[in-house]
Amino acid sequence: MTAPAAGPRVIVLTGASSGIGLATARELAARGHRLVLAARRTEQIAALARELDPTGVRVLAVPTDVTDDASRRALVAAATGHFGHIDVLVNNAGVTVEHGWWWDDADPLRLLRVNLEAPVELVRLVLPEMRARGHGHIVNIASVAGIVATNGLYSASKFGLRGFSLGLRRELLGTGVQVSIVSPGFVRSEMTASARLPMPGPEVVARAVAAVLERPRREVVVPAAYRALAWLDRHLPALSDTLVSRVVIRRRYGHDKKT
């Protein structure tokens, strides 16, 4: 089977209640796509669904804990029950260690559960039907921290998600199912509220997600300036060490290296 002509698609979007997810929901709805909004915050996604589509026909809100197997299965069942199928899965839900060092956090492994395990499991749920239909698109929201390591556990989760996505893309070549990575740098969101860095709004990521659906690409780094940091880390790692340590780690996480 071949992929259908570009047009409105049924898109499951996790982490839809704030930040990048909220901006992406608005961007995709404005382009006419049908959405399934998934997040733990019930009231927020219900209000967003009403904002985007007061009729309740094109936008569905499904309260979801992506770390819970039953909740993930209920999300996929709700999406297929309402729309009949899923064209696109956008794995956007993510967490980090907001303050302090990750090894002092009470549950640092939650980063792996939310940022890596949950996307893998959701892909497992939607992939059989996509392969059977001969088309579909997986979009995983990784991070520049998955290219240039900054925070041990957060970077581990995002390096893992990138590796999973790149390998999955090759496994699915010729099946009609596309896999894309969108790797944002720092953008304004609840997750980066305490960062002392210049940051664009999350709309830059939302537009990148919409763009890869219209023109599939393996990976997009946004804002584009972060591509220079990736090049620097690869070719001049000592200089990158200094830049990341003095600017990114201290200004993002507020770490004082003396403590």
Short mmCIF file of C-alpha atoms in Angstrom, two decimals:
data_model
loop_
_atom_site.label_atom_id
_atom_site.label_comp_id
_atom_site.label_asym_id
_atom_site.label_seq_id
_atom_site.Cartn_x
_atom_site.Cartn_y
_atom_site.Cartn_z
CA MET A 1 0.00 0.00 0.00
CA THR A 2 1.11 3.57 -0.61
CA ALA A 3 0.74 6.56 1.66
CA PRO A 4 -2.34 8.72 1.16
CA ALA A 5 -2.11 12.20 -0.28
CA ALA A 6 -1.10 14.86 2.23
CA GLY A 7 -4.08 16.27 4.07
CA PRO A 8 -5.78 16.18 7.46
CA ARG A 9 -4.57 13.29 9.55
CA VAL A 10 -5.50 11.70 12.86
CA ILE A 11 -2.70 12.62 15.28
CA VAL A 12 -2.14 11.36 18.82
CA LEU A 13 -0.14 13.97 20.74
CA THR A 14 1.21 13.24 24.23
CA GLY A 15 2.17 15.94 26.72
CA ALA A 16 -0.44 18.19 25.14
CA SER A 17 -1.37 20.30 28.17
CA SER A 18 1.51 22.79 28.19
CA GLY A 19 4.68 24.05 26.55
CA ILE A 20 5.67 22.38 23.30
CA GLY A 21 2.64 20.10 23.38
CA LEU A 22 0.18 22.95 23.77
CA ALA A 23 1.81 24.96 20.98
CA THR A 24 1.91 21.88 18.74
CA ALA A 25 -1.77 21.12 19.35
CA ARG A 26 -2.72 24.63 18.29
CA GLU A 27 -0.46 24.52 15.23
CA LEU A 28 -1.76 21.15 14.04
CA ALA A 29 -5.39 22.08 14.66
CA ALA A 30 -4.91 25.28 12.67
CA ARG A 31 -3.72 23.14 9.77
CA GLY A 32 -6.91 21.07 9.86
CA HIS A 33 -5.63 17.88 11.47
CA ARG A 34 -7.78 15.77 13.79
CA LEU A 35 -6.22 15.48 17.21
CA VAL A 36 -6.18 13.19 20.22
CA LEU A 37 -4.75 15.19 23.11
CA ALA A 38 -3.09 13.13 25.84
CA ALA A 39 -1.82 14.38 29.20
CA ARG A 40 -2.33 13.77 32.90
CA ARG A 41 -3.95 17.15 33.51
CA THR A 42 -7.57 16.44 32.71
CA GLU A 43 -8.97 19.95 32.99
CA GLN A 44 -6.27 21.52 30.85
CA ILE A 45 -6.61 19.17 27.90
CA ALA A 46 -10.42 19.25 28.10
CA ALA A 47 -10.31 23.06 27.94
CA LEU A 48 -7.81 22.92 25.08
CA ALA A 49 -10.01 20.49 23.15
CA ARG A 50 -12.98 22.86 23.53
CA GLU A 51 -10.83 25.79 22.41
CA LEU A 52 -9.62 23.99 19.29
CA ASP A 53 -12.93 22.39 18.35
CA PRO A 54 -16.10 23.32 20.26
CA THR A 55 -18.03 20.63 18.35
CA GLY A 56 -15.96 17.82 19.88
CA VAL A 57 -15.74 16.11 16.49
CA ARG A 58 -12.19 16.88 15.38
CA VAL A 59 -10.39 17.06 18.73
CA LEU A 60 -10.56 14.46 21.49
CA ALA A 61 -9.06 14.84 24.97
CA VAL A 62 -7.94 11.64 26.71
CA PRO A 63 -6.45 11.89 30.23
CA THR A 64 -3.34 9.73 30.07
CA ASP A 65 -0.42 8.69 32.23
CA VAL A 66 2.12 7.61 29.63
CA THR A 67 4.04 5.56 32.20
CA ASP A 68 1.03 3.30 32.86
CA ASP A 69 0.37 0.42 30.46
CA ALA A 70 -3.39 0.40 30.94
CA SER A 71 -3.54 4.16 30.40
CA ARG A 72 -1.50 3.91 27.19
CA ARG A 73 -3.78 1.18 25.87
CA ALA A 74 -6.86 3.21 26.79
CA LEU A 75 -5.44 6.17 24.85
CA VAL A 76 -4.94 4.13 21.69
CA ALA A 77 -8.37 2.50 22.07
CA ALA A 78 -10.05 5.89 22.52
CA ALA A 79 -8.30 7.30 19.45
CA THR A 80 -9.20 4.39 17.20
CA GLY A 81 -12.71 4.20 18.64
CA HIS A 82 -13.37 7.85 17.86
CA PHE A 83 -11.53 8.24 14.55
CA GLY A 84 -11.19 4.65 13.30
CA HIS A 85 -7.40 4.73 12.99
CA ILE A 86 -4.24 6.64 13.93
CA ASP A 87 -2.13 8.25 11.21
CA VAL A 88 0.49 9.95 13.38
CA LEU A 89 1.91 9.46 16.86
CA VAL A 90 3.77 12.45 18.32
CA ASN A 91 5.68 11.36 21.44
CA ASN A 92 6.12 14.70 23.15
CA ALA A 93 5.59 14.00 26.87
CA GLY A 94 8.81 14.58 28.77
CA VAL A 95 10.27 15.43 32.16
CA THR A 96 13.61 16.47 33.58
CA VAL A 97 15.23 17.08 36.96
CA GLU A 98 14.21 20.68 37.52
CA HIS A 99 16.59 21.63 40.33
CA GLY A 100 19.80 20.24 41.75
CA TRP A 101 21.79 17.25 40.61
CA TRP A 102 20.00 14.20 39.25
CA TRP A 103 21.67 11.88 41.77
CA ASP A 104 20.01 13.81 44.61
CA ASP A 105 16.55 13.46 43.08
CA ALA A 106 14.13 11.10 44.84
CA ASP A 107 13.24 9.25 41.62
CA PRO A 108 15.63 10.09 38.77
CA LEU A 109 14.68 6.98 36.78
CA ARG A 110 11.27 8.51 36.09
CA LEU A 111 13.09 10.36 33.29
CA LEU A 112 13.73 7.05 31.57
CA ARG A 113 10.16 5.88 32.14
CA VAL A 114 8.57 9.02 30.69
CA ASN A 115 11.11 10.06 28.06
CA LEU A 116 12.14 6.66 26.69
CA GLU A 117 10.07 3.72 27.89
CA ALA A 118 6.70 5.39 27.26
CA PRO A 119 7.46 6.33 23.62
CA VAL A 120 8.74 2.83 22.91
CA GLU A 121 5.61 1.25 24.35
CA LEU A 122 3.27 3.63 22.52
CA VAL A 123 5.04 2.88 19.25
CA ARG A 124 4.53 -0.84 19.93
CA LEU A 125 0.79 -0.21 20.30
CA VAL A 126 0.26 1.84 17.14
CA LEU A 127 2.77 0.19 14.81
CA PRO A 128 0.90 -3.02 13.87
CA GLU A 129 -2.08 -1.11 12.47
CA MET A 130 0.14 1.42 10.69
CA ARG A 131 2.14 -1.36 9.05
CA ALA A 132 -1.02 -3.18 8.06
CA ARG A 133 -2.41 -0.04 6.41
CA GLY A 134 0.94 0.70 4.74
CA HIS A 135 1.31 4.23 6.03
CA GLY A 136 1.82 6.18 9.23
CA HIS A 137 4.26 8.54 10.88
CA ILE A 138 6.04 8.42 14.23
CA VAL A 139 7.42 11.79 15.42
CA ASN A 140 9.57 11.62 18.54
CA ILE A 141 10.41 14.85 20.35
CA ALA A 142 14.00 14.32 21.50
CA SER A 143 16.35 17.17 22.47
CA VAL A 144 19.64 18.81 21.62
CA ALA A 145 20.64 17.26 24.98
CA GLY A 146 20.37 13.95 23.13
CA ILE A 147 23.11 15.17 20.75
CA VAL A 148 25.21 17.26 23.14
CA ALA A 149 25.14 15.72 26.62
CA THR A 150 24.31 18.13 29.42
CA ASN A 151 22.47 16.29 32.20
CA GLY A 152 23.27 12.62 32.90
CA LEU A 153 19.79 11.13 33.16
CA TYR A 154 17.98 13.57 30.88
CA SER A 155 20.61 13.18 28.18
CA ALA A 156 20.55 9.40 28.63
CA SER A 157 16.82 9.39 27.98
CA LYS A 158 17.09 11.62 24.92
CA PHE A 159 20.16 9.87 23.47
CA GLY A 160 18.16 6.68 23.91
CA LEU A 161 15.10 8.12 22.20
CA ARG A 162 17.22 9.33 19.27
CA GLY A 163 18.92 5.94 18.95
CA PHE A 164 15.57 4.17 19.09
CA SER A 165 14.12 6.51 16.47
CA LEU A 166 17.05 6.25 14.07
CA GLY A 167 17.08 2.47 14.30
CA LEU A 168 13.29 2.23 14.00
CA ARG A 169 13.35 4.39 10.90
CA ARG A 170 15.69 1.93 9.19
CA GLU A 171 13.69 -1.06 10.37
CA LEU A 172 10.59 0.47 8.74
CA LEU A 173 12.12 1.51 5.41
CA GLY A 174 9.82 0.38 2.61
CA THR A 175 6.80 -0.17 4.86
CA GLY A 176 5.21 3.24 4.30
CA VAL A 177 5.69 4.19 7.95
CA GLN A 178 7.87 7.26 8.46
CA VAL A 179 9.94 8.07 11.56
CA SER A 180 11.12 11.59 12.33
CA ILE A 181 12.98 13.19 15.24
CA VAL A 182 12.48 16.79 16.29
CA SER A 183 15.31 17.84 18.62
CA PRO A 184 14.63 21.18 20.32
CA GLY A 185 17.16 23.32 22.12
CA PHE A 186 15.96 25.50 24.97
CA VAL A 187 12.51 26.99 24.38
CA ARG A 188 10.18 28.70 26.84
CA SER A 189 8.06 26.22 28.77
CA GLU A 190 7.25 25.10 32.29
CA MET A 191 10.27 22.81 32.11
CA THR A 192 12.66 25.69 31.41
CA ALA A 193 11.00 28.36 33.57
CA SER A 194 14.05 28.74 35.81
CA ALA A 195 16.63 28.79 33.01
CA ARG A 196 18.65 32.00 32.64
CA LEU A 197 19.05 31.67 28.89
CA PRO A 198 17.64 33.46 25.82
CA MET A 199 14.86 31.25 24.49
CA PRO A 200 12.25 31.43 21.73
CA GLY A 201 8.70 30.30 22.34
CA PRO A 202 7.59 26.69 21.85
CA GLU A 203 5.92 27.65 18.59
CA VAL A 204 9.24 27.13 16.78
CA VAL A 205 9.05 23.44 17.71
CA ALA A 206 5.36 23.21 16.83
CA ARG A 207 6.07 24.50 13.35
CA ALA A 208 8.89 21.97 12.97
CA VAL A 209 6.54 19.13 13.89
CA ALA A 210 3.96 20.31 11.38
CA ALA A 211 6.66 20.64 8.72
CA VAL A 212 8.00 17.08 9.08
CA LEU A 213 4.46 15.76 8.64
CA GLU A 214 4.22 17.60 5.33
CA ARG A 215 7.81 16.86 4.28
CA PRO A 216 9.20 13.90 6.25
CA ARG A 217 12.80 14.24 7.42
CA ARG A 218 15.00 12.07 9.59
CA GLU A 219 15.79 14.76 12.16
CA VAL A 220 15.23 18.48 12.60
CA VAL A 221 17.12 20.57 15.17
CA VAL A 222 15.38 23.74 16.32
CA PRO A 223 16.23 26.54 16.75
CA ALA A 224 18.70 26.14 13.90
CA ALA A 225 21.50 27.84 15.89
CA TYR A 226 21.84 24.67 17.98
CA ARG A 227 23.25 22.86 14.96
CA ALA A 228 26.44 24.86 15.55
CA LEU A 229 26.63 23.51 19.12
CA ALA A 230 26.25 19.98 17.80
CA TRP A 231 29.06 20.57 15.29
CA LEU A 232 31.24 22.04 18.04
CA ASP A 233 30.64 19.08 20.34
CA ARG A 234 31.61 16.66 17.59
CA HIS A 235 34.69 18.45 16.27
CA LEU A 236 35.98 20.54 19.21
CA PRO A 237 34.88 18.63 22.32
CA ALA A 238 37.18 20.47 24.74
CA LEU A 239 35.72 23.82 23.73
CA SER A 240 32.26 22.32 23.94
CA ASP A 241 33.02 21.13 27.49
CA THR A 242 33.72 24.69 28.53
CA LEU A 243 30.68 26.15 26.81
CA VAL A 244 28.24 23.53 28.09
CA SER A 245 29.60 23.59 31.63
CA ARG A 246 29.79 27.35 32.03
CA VAL A 247 26.68 28.37 30.12
CA VAL A 248 24.21 25.55 29.67
CA ILE A 249 24.54 23.59 32.91
CA ARG A 250 24.88 26.56 35.25
CA ARG A 251 22.26 28.76 33.61
CA ARG A 252 19.77 25.97 32.95
CA TYR A 253 20.00 24.06 36.21
CA GLY A 254 21.53 26.72 38.46
CA HIS A 255 24.34 24.41 39.51
CA ASP A 256 27.28 25.79 41.44
CA LYS A 257 30.13 23.41 40.68
CA LYS A 258 31.67 24.12 44.12
CA THR A 259 28.78 22.33 45.85
#
